[in-house]
PDB file of C-alpha atoms in Angstrom:
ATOM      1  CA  UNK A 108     -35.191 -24.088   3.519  1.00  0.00           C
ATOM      2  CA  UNK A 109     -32.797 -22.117   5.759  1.00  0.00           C
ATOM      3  CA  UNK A 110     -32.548 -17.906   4.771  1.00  0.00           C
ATOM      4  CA  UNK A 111     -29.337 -17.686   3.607  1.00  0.00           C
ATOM      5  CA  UNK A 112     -29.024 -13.860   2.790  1.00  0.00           C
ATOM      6  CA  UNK A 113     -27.046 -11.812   5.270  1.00  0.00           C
ATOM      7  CA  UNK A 114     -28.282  -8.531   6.481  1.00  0.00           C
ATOM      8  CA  UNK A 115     -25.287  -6.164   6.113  1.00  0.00           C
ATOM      9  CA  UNK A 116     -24.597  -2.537   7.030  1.00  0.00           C
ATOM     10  CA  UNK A 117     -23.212   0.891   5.214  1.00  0.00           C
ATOM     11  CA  UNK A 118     -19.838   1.747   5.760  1.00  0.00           C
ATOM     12  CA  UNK A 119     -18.710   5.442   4.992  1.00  0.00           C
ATOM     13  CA  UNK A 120     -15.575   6.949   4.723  1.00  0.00           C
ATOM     14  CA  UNK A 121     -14.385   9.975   3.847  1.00  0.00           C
ATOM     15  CA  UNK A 122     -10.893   9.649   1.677  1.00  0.00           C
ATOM     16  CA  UNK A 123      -8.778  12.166  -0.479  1.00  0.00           C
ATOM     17  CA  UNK A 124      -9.588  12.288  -4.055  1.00  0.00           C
ATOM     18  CA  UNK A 125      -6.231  11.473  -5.389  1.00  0.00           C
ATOM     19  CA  UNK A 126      -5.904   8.996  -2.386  1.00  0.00           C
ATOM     20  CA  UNK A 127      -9.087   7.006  -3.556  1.00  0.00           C
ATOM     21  CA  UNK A 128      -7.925   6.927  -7.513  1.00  0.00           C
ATOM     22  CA  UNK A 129      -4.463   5.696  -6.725  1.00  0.00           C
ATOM     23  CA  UNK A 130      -6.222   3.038  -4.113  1.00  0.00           C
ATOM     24  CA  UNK A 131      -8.882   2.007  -6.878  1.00  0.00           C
ATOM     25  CA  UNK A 132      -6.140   1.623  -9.599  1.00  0.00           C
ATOM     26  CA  UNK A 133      -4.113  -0.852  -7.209  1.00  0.00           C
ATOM     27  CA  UNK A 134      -6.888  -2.834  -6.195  1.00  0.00           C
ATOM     28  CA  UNK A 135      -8.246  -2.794 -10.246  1.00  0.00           C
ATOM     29  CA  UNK A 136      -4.930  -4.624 -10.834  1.00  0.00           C
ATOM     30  CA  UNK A 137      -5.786  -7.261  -8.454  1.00  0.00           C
ATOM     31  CA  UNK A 138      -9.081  -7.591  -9.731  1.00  0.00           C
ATOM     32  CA  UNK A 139     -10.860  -6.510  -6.302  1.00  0.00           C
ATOM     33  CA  UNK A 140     -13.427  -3.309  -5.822  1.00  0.00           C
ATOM     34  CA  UNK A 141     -12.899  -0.766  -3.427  1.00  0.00           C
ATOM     35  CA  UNK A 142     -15.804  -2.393  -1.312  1.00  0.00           C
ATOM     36  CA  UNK A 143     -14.313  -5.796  -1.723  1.00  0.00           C
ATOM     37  CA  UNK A 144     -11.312  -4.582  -0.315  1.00  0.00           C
ATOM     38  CA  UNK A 145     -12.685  -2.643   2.872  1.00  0.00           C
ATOM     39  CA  UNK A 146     -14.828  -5.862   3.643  1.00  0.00           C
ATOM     40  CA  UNK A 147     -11.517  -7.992   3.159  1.00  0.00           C
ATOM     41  CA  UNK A 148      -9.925  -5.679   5.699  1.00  0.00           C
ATOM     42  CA  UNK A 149     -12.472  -5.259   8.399  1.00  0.00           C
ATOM     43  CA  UNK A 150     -13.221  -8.962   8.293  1.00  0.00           C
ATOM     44  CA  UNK A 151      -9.078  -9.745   8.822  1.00  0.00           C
ATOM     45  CA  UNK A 152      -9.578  -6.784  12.157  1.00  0.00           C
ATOM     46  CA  UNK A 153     -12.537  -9.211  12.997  1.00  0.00           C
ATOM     47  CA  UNK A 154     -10.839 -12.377  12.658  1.00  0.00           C
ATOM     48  CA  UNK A 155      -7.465 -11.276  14.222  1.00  0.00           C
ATOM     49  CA  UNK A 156      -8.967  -9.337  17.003  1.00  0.00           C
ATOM     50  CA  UNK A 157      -6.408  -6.707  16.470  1.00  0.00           C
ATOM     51  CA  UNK A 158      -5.259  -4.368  13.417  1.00  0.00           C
ATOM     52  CA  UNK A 159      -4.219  -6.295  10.236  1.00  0.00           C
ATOM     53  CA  UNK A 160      -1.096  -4.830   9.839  1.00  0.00           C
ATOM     54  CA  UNK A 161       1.825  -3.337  11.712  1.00  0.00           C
ATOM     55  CA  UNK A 162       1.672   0.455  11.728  1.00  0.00           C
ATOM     56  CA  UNK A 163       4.821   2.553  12.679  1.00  0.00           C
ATOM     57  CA  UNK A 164       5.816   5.834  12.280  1.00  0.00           C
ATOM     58  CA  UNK A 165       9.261   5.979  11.450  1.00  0.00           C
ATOM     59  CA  UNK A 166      11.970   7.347  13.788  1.00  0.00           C
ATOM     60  CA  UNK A 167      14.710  10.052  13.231  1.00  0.00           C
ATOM     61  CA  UNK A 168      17.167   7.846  12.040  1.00  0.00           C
ATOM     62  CA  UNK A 169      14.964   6.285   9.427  1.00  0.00           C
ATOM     63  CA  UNK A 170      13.546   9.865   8.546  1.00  0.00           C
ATOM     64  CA  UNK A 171      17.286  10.944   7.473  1.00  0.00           C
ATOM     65  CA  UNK A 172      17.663   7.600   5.467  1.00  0.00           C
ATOM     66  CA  UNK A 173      14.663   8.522   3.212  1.00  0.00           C
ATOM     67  CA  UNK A 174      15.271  11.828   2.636  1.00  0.00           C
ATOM     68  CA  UNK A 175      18.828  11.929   1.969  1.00  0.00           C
ATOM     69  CA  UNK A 176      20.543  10.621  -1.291  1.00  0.00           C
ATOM     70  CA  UNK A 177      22.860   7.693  -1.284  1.00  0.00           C
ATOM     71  CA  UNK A 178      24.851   9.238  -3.528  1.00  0.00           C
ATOM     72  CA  UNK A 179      25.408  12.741  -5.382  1.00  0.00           C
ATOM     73  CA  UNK A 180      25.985  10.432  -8.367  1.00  0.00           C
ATOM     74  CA  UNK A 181      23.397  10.819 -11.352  1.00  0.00           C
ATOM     75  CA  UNK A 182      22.457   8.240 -14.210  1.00  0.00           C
ATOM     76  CA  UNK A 183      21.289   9.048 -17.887  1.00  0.00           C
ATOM     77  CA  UNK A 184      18.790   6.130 -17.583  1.00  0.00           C
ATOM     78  CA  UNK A 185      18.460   2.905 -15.483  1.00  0.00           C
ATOM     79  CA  UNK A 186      20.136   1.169 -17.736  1.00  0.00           C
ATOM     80  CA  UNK A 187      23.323   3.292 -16.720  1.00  0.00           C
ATOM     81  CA  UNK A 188      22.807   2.158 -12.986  1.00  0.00           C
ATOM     82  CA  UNK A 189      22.783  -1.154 -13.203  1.00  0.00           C
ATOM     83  CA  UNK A 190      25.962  -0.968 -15.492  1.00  0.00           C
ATOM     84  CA  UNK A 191      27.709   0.897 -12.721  1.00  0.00           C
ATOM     85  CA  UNK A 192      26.017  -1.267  -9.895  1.00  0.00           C
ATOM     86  CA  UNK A 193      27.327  -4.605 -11.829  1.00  0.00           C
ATOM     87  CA  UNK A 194      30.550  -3.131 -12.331  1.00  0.00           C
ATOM     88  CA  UNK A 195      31.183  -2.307  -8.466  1.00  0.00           C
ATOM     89  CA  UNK A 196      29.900  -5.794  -7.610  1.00  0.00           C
ATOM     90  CA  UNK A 197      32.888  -7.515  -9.503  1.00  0.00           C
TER      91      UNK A 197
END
């Protein structure tokens, strides 16, 4: 009968507090641990040969987008929004 138990190794990382809560809470959601979730990730770097997803650091433009408000307009609630969102869209 044929070993089937894997040896595997210790990954460490160190992460920010806040960082790792807000991560752990996300992932609790889906129902996956924190472990589950590195070994999902380095396995995808393993299978792809490359990163697992597309990292880029935004450019001016984009920077200026974020930060700067649409609109000086202000809503009581969402509610409000959408009524003035629906009423510009007839």
């Amino acid at each position: 009968m044929a070993n089937t138990q894997h040896k595997t190794d210790i990954v460490r990382a160190r992460i920010e507090p806040k960082v790792r809560e807000n991560a752990e809470a996300v992932l609790s959601e889906l129902g996956i641990s924190m472990s589950e979730a590195i070994r999902i990730f380095v396995n995808q770097i393993s299978l792809r040969q490359a990163f697992p997803i597309e990292l880029k650091a935004p450019n001016a433009l984009t920077l200026k987008a974020i930060n700067e408000s649409a609109t000086d307009e202000t809503f009581e609630s969402a509610d409000d929004l959408f009524n003035q969102v629906n009423k510009s869209d007839v």
